[in-house]
Amino acid sequence: MTDPTTRPPVNPRQRNRNRTLLLLIVAVFFGSALVAGALRFSGWRPAGMKNHGELLQPPGDLREVVPRLVDGGEYLWNPVERTWRIVVAPPADCTTACVALSRDLDKVWRLFGHNADHVHILWVGAPPEGALQNRVWHVIEPAPAFNAELPGLDAGGAQGVPVYVVDPHGFVILRYAPGFDPGHLRTDLARLLKLK
């Protein structure tokens, strides 16, 4: 009968191979964590995770501002409906550039497909003659309190009009500089619509 307390002799080569394998597993685990931490704290993000518009820090806060519709009544934020807004606040003399912008915004809105009902376009002031308006357009009266929450509004100048994205609660979160690519607005807003 064999004694259960006695072990067969350990092969030193097998023991060293097992230790090396264990150290390799530990190195892979902690090494990937260190690389991920270094990338995170350096500010690097994958290209698919970056937004094209300028992320506003801090965001503008329109929750307490109740826009008045040109046709009468108020435009309420109503966060329960999960509606995102594209806001344009052009100067009164904006004509050709604003007509082109209205057409671009219409294309962007149509490309949302079944999510298009969750996006409104707020146009501050009277749109120019020839502007393309669709069923989600809401023309609101100019108001200093509203424009004050749109960072960089006056920075457009002769280059055009900036466009903003407002979340369902009334926070202005993204700004697109004049002359932006409408495809970038669509990409960013499509990502945000998936969050609803």
mmCIF file of C-alpha atoms in Angstrom:
data_model
loop_
_atom_site.group_PDB
_atom_site.id
_atom_site.type_symbol
_atom_site.label_atom_id
_atom_site.label_comp_id
_atom_site.label_asym_id
_atom_site.label_seq_id
_atom_site.Cartn_x
_atom_site.Cartn_y
_atom_site.Cartn_z
ATOM 1 C CA MET A 1 0.000 0.000 0.000
ATOM 2 C CA THR A 2 1.248 3.494 -0.896
ATOM 3 C CA ASP A 3 1.481 6.304 1.603
ATOM 4 C CA PRO A 4 -0.907 9.172 0.565
ATOM 5 C CA THR A 5 1.300 11.806 2.242
ATOM 6 C CA THR A 6 4.207 11.152 -0.048
ATOM 7 C CA ARG A 7 4.248 13.025 -3.343
ATOM 8 C CA PRO A 8 6.029 12.090 -6.480
ATOM 9 C CA PRO A 9 9.161 14.128 -7.118
ATOM 10 C CA VAL A 10 8.532 17.463 -8.865
ATOM 11 C CA ASN A 11 10.154 17.969 -12.195
ATOM 12 C CA PRO A 12 12.064 21.303 -11.993
ATOM 13 C CA ARG A 13 11.450 22.046 -15.683
ATOM 14 C CA GLN A 14 7.679 21.582 -15.291
ATOM 15 C CA ARG A 15 7.648 23.774 -12.154
ATOM 16 C CA ASN A 16 9.574 26.555 -13.897
ATOM 17 C CA ARG A 17 7.260 26.385 -16.926
ATOM 18 C CA ASN A 18 4.181 26.665 -14.676
ATOM 19 C CA ARG A 19 5.665 29.653 -12.837
ATOM 20 C CA THR A 20 6.560 31.359 -16.098
ATOM 21 C CA LEU A 21 3.027 30.813 -17.400
ATOM 22 C CA LEU A 22 1.521 32.261 -14.200
ATOM 23 C CA LEU A 23 3.787 35.316 -14.401
ATOM 24 C CA LEU A 24 2.832 35.783 -18.054
ATOM 25 C CA ILE A 25 -0.899 35.707 -17.217
ATOM 26 C CA VAL A 26 -0.393 38.266 -14.428
ATOM 27 C CA ALA A 27 1.696 40.494 -16.726
ATOM 28 C CA VAL A 28 -0.951 40.414 -19.476
ATOM 29 C CA PHE A 29 -3.743 41.247 -17.016
ATOM 30 C CA PHE A 30 -1.991 44.113 -15.228
ATOM 31 C CA GLY A 31 -0.235 45.342 -18.377
ATOM 32 C CA SER A 32 -3.511 45.819 -20.248
ATOM 33 C CA ALA A 33 -4.981 47.616 -17.222
ATOM 34 C CA LEU A 34 -1.969 49.947 -17.105
ATOM 35 C CA VAL A 35 -2.170 50.688 -20.841
ATOM 36 C CA ALA A 36 -5.923 51.362 -20.602
ATOM 37 C CA GLY A 37 -5.374 53.670 -17.621
ATOM 38 C CA ALA A 38 -2.606 55.565 -19.417
ATOM 39 C CA LEU A 39 -4.800 56.057 -22.508
ATOM 40 C CA ARG A 40 -7.743 57.175 -20.392
ATOM 41 C CA PHE A 41 -5.799 59.762 -18.421
ATOM 42 C CA SER A 42 -3.995 61.056 -21.517
ATOM 43 C CA GLY A 43 -7.406 61.993 -22.977
ATOM 44 C CA TRP A 44 -7.221 59.632 -25.953
ATOM 45 C CA ARG A 45 -10.520 58.261 -27.231
ATOM 46 C CA PRO A 46 -11.286 56.015 -30.213
ATOM 47 C CA ALA A 47 -12.345 57.926 -33.318
ATOM 48 C CA GLY A 48 -15.851 56.440 -33.125
ATOM 49 C CA MET A 49 -16.357 57.858 -29.634
ATOM 50 C CA LYS A 50 -15.486 61.477 -30.446
ATOM 51 C CA ASN A 51 -18.150 64.021 -31.209
ATOM 52 C CA HIS A 52 -17.719 66.403 -34.139
ATOM 53 C CA GLY A 53 -19.391 69.380 -32.508
ATOM 54 C CA GLU A 54 -17.759 71.387 -29.739
ATOM 55 C CA LEU A 55 -18.786 69.921 -26.381
ATOM 56 C CA LEU A 56 -19.814 72.851 -24.216
ATOM 57 C CA GLN A 57 -18.313 72.824 -20.724
ATOM 58 C CA PRO A 58 -20.326 73.934 -18.843
ATOM 59 C CA PRO A 59 -23.424 73.529 -20.976
ATOM 60 C CA GLY A 60 -25.824 76.413 -21.492
ATOM 61 C CA ASP A 61 -28.924 76.103 -19.313
ATOM 62 C CA LEU A 62 -32.259 76.923 -20.952
ATOM 63 C CA ARG A 63 -34.440 75.100 -18.427
ATOM 64 C CA GLU A 64 -35.719 78.312 -16.865
ATOM 65 C CA VAL A 65 -36.174 80.085 -20.211
ATOM 66 C CA VAL A 66 -39.572 79.544 -21.803
ATOM 67 C CA PRO A 67 -39.347 80.454 -25.492
ATOM 68 C CA ARG A 68 -42.362 82.210 -27.007
ATOM 69 C CA LEU A 69 -43.543 80.902 -30.363
ATOM 70 C CA VAL A 70 -43.973 83.506 -33.100
ATOM 71 C CA ASP A 71 -47.454 82.082 -33.803
ATOM 72 C CA GLY A 72 -48.411 82.441 -30.134
ATOM 73 C CA GLY A 73 -47.994 80.205 -27.141
ATOM 74 C CA GLU A 74 -44.938 78.806 -25.427
ATOM 75 C CA TYR A 75 -42.447 76.148 -26.393
ATOM 76 C CA LEU A 76 -42.059 73.855 -23.376
ATOM 77 C CA TRP A 77 -38.987 71.657 -22.866
ATOM 78 C CA ASN A 78 -40.995 68.676 -21.535
ATOM 79 C CA PRO A 79 -38.107 66.214 -20.878
ATOM 80 C CA VAL A 80 -40.492 63.249 -20.605
ATOM 81 C CA GLU A 81 -40.947 63.281 -24.390
ATOM 82 C CA ARG A 82 -37.169 62.803 -24.883
ATOM 83 C CA THR A 83 -37.052 65.363 -27.700
ATOM 84 C CA TRP A 84 -33.675 66.716 -28.833
ATOM 85 C CA ARG A 85 -33.455 70.168 -30.411
ATOM 86 C CA ILE A 86 -31.349 71.744 -33.118
ATOM 87 C CA VAL A 87 -31.217 75.481 -32.415
ATOM 88 C CA VAL A 88 -30.376 78.219 -34.905
ATOM 89 C CA ALA A 89 -30.290 81.879 -33.816
ATOM 90 C CA PRO A 90 -29.257 83.841 -36.931
ATOM 91 C CA PRO A 91 -28.943 87.608 -37.212
ATOM 92 C CA ALA A 92 -31.869 89.389 -38.870
ATOM 93 C CA ASP A 93 -29.910 90.080 -42.075
ATOM 94 C CA CYS A 94 -29.027 86.428 -42.719
ATOM 95 C CA THR A 95 -30.515 85.430 -46.083
ATOM 96 C CA THR A 96 -28.660 83.200 -48.562
ATOM 97 C CA ALA A 97 -26.564 81.414 -45.919
ATOM 98 C CA CYS A 98 -29.660 80.810 -43.777
ATOM 99 C CA VAL A 99 -31.670 79.430 -46.709
ATOM 100 C CA ALA A 100 -28.827 76.979 -47.421
ATOM 101 C CA LEU A 101 -28.632 76.112 -43.714
ATOM 102 C CA SER A 102 -32.388 75.441 -43.583
ATOM 103 C CA ARG A 103 -32.029 72.987 -46.475
ATOM 104 C CA ASP A 104 -29.105 71.247 -44.770
ATOM 105 C CA LEU A 105 -31.052 70.934 -41.525
ATOM 106 C CA ASP A 106 -34.014 69.477 -43.399
ATOM 107 C CA LYS A 107 -31.749 66.817 -44.946
ATOM 108 C CA VAL A 108 -30.240 66.013 -41.558
ATOM 109 C CA TRP A 109 -33.685 65.705 -39.999
ATOM 110 C CA ARG A 110 -34.997 63.435 -42.772
ATOM 111 C CA LEU A 111 -32.019 61.089 -42.389
ATOM 112 C CA PHE A 112 -33.080 60.253 -38.829
ATOM 113 C CA GLY A 113 -35.875 58.093 -40.256
ATOM 114 C CA HIS A 114 -38.064 56.644 -37.512
ATOM 115 C CA ASN A 115 -36.263 58.794 -34.905
ATOM 116 C CA ALA A 116 -37.076 62.046 -36.745
ATOM 117 C CA ASP A 117 -40.070 62.703 -34.473
ATOM 118 C CA HIS A 118 -37.668 62.974 -31.524
ATOM 119 C CA VAL A 119 -35.884 65.997 -33.042
ATOM 120 C CA HIS A 120 -37.210 69.570 -33.268
ATOM 121 C CA ILE A 121 -35.640 72.507 -35.044
ATOM 122 C CA LEU A 122 -35.906 75.786 -33.147
ATOM 123 C CA TRP A 123 -35.333 78.826 -35.354
ATOM 124 C CA VAL A 124 -34.935 82.087 -33.442
ATOM 125 C CA GLY A 125 -36.565 84.981 -35.291
ATOM 126 C CA ALA A 126 -38.272 85.091 -38.670
ATOM 127 C CA PRO A 127 -36.710 82.704 -41.202
ATOM 128 C CA PRO A 128 -35.646 84.297 -44.503
ATOM 129 C CA GLU A 129 -37.747 84.056 -47.647
ATOM 130 C CA GLY A 130 -37.151 80.668 -49.282
ATOM 131 C CA ALA A 131 -36.127 78.843 -46.078
ATOM 132 C CA LEU A 132 -37.183 75.206 -46.150
ATOM 133 C CA GLN A 133 -39.416 74.521 -43.156
ATOM 134 C CA ASN A 134 -40.751 71.116 -42.230
ATOM 135 C CA ARG A 135 -43.255 69.894 -39.641
ATOM 136 C CA VAL A 136 -40.777 69.905 -36.722
ATOM 137 C CA TRP A 137 -39.824 73.555 -37.171
ATOM 138 C CA HIS A 138 -40.706 75.862 -34.323
ATOM 139 C CA VAL A 139 -40.070 79.546 -34.961
ATOM 140 C CA ILE A 140 -39.505 81.316 -31.654
ATOM 141 C CA GLU A 141 -39.279 84.977 -30.783
ATOM 142 C CA PRO A 142 -35.822 86.410 -30.145
ATOM 143 C CA ALA A 143 -35.117 86.822 -26.435
ATOM 144 C CA PRO A 144 -31.927 88.041 -24.747
ATOM 145 C CA ALA A 145 -32.240 85.397 -21.996
ATOM 146 C CA PHE A 146 -32.381 82.641 -24.633
ATOM 147 C CA ASN A 147 -29.440 83.937 -26.686
ATOM 148 C CA ALA A 148 -27.353 84.448 -23.531
ATOM 149 C CA GLU A 149 -27.280 80.659 -23.018
ATOM 150 C CA LEU A 150 -25.871 80.011 -26.529
ATOM 151 C CA PRO A 151 -22.070 80.278 -26.123
ATOM 152 C CA GLY A 152 -20.192 81.759 -29.068
ATOM 153 C CA LEU A 153 -23.346 82.970 -30.812
ATOM 154 C CA ASP A 154 -21.725 86.223 -31.908
ATOM 155 C CA ALA A 155 -18.525 84.483 -33.042
ATOM 156 C CA GLY A 156 -20.049 83.514 -36.409
ATOM 157 C CA GLY A 157 -19.956 86.966 -37.969
ATOM 158 C CA ALA A 158 -19.577 86.978 -41.741
ATOM 159 C CA GLN A 159 -18.649 83.275 -41.772
ATOM 160 C CA GLY A 160 -22.208 82.168 -41.058
ATOM 161 C CA VAL A 161 -24.383 81.007 -38.206
ATOM 162 C CA PRO A 162 -23.486 78.508 -35.481
ATOM 163 C CA VAL A 163 -25.893 75.657 -34.737
ATOM 164 C CA TYR A 164 -26.543 74.140 -31.295
ATOM 165 C CA VAL A 165 -27.842 70.849 -29.962
ATOM 166 C CA VAL A 166 -30.075 71.036 -26.887
ATOM 167 C CA ASP A 167 -30.859 67.923 -24.853
ATOM 168 C CA PRO A 168 -34.401 66.972 -23.758
ATOM 169 C CA HIS A 169 -33.993 68.804 -20.433
ATOM 170 C CA GLY A 170 -32.963 72.141 -21.960
ATOM 171 C CA PHE A 171 -29.159 71.983 -21.676
ATOM 172 C CA VAL A 172 -27.174 73.329 -24.632
ATOM 173 C CA ILE A 173 -24.533 70.617 -25.009
ATOM 174 C CA LEU A 174 -22.978 70.941 -28.487
ATOM 175 C CA ARG A 175 -22.029 73.860 -30.733
ATOM 176 C CA TYR A 176 -21.248 73.627 -34.454
ATOM 177 C CA ALA A 177 -19.176 76.490 -35.841
ATOM 178 C CA PRO A 178 -20.369 78.325 -38.953
ATOM 179 C CA GLY A 179 -19.672 76.347 -42.107
ATOM 180 C CA PHE A 180 -19.846 72.961 -40.326
ATOM 181 C CA ASP A 181 -20.426 69.695 -42.181
ATOM 182 C CA PRO A 182 -24.123 68.732 -41.781
ATOM 183 C CA GLY A 183 -23.075 65.060 -41.794
ATOM 184 C CA HIS A 184 -21.219 65.668 -38.537
ATOM 185 C CA LEU A 185 -24.368 67.050 -36.909
ATOM 186 C CA ARG A 186 -26.298 64.018 -38.097
ATOM 187 C CA THR A 187 -23.670 61.590 -36.768
ATOM 188 C CA ASP A 188 -23.516 63.205 -33.329
ATOM 189 C CA LEU A 189 -27.275 63.536 -32.961
ATOM 190 C CA ALA A 190 -27.855 59.962 -34.175
ATOM 191 C CA ARG A 191 -25.618 58.753 -31.324
ATOM 192 C CA LEU A 192 -27.538 60.867 -28.840
ATOM 193 C CA LEU A 193 -30.891 59.578 -30.102
ATOM 194 C CA LYS A 194 -29.767 56.026 -29.297
ATOM 195 C CA LEU A 195 -29.527 57.086 -25.634
ATOM 196 C CA LYS A 196 -33.259 57.687 -25.391
#
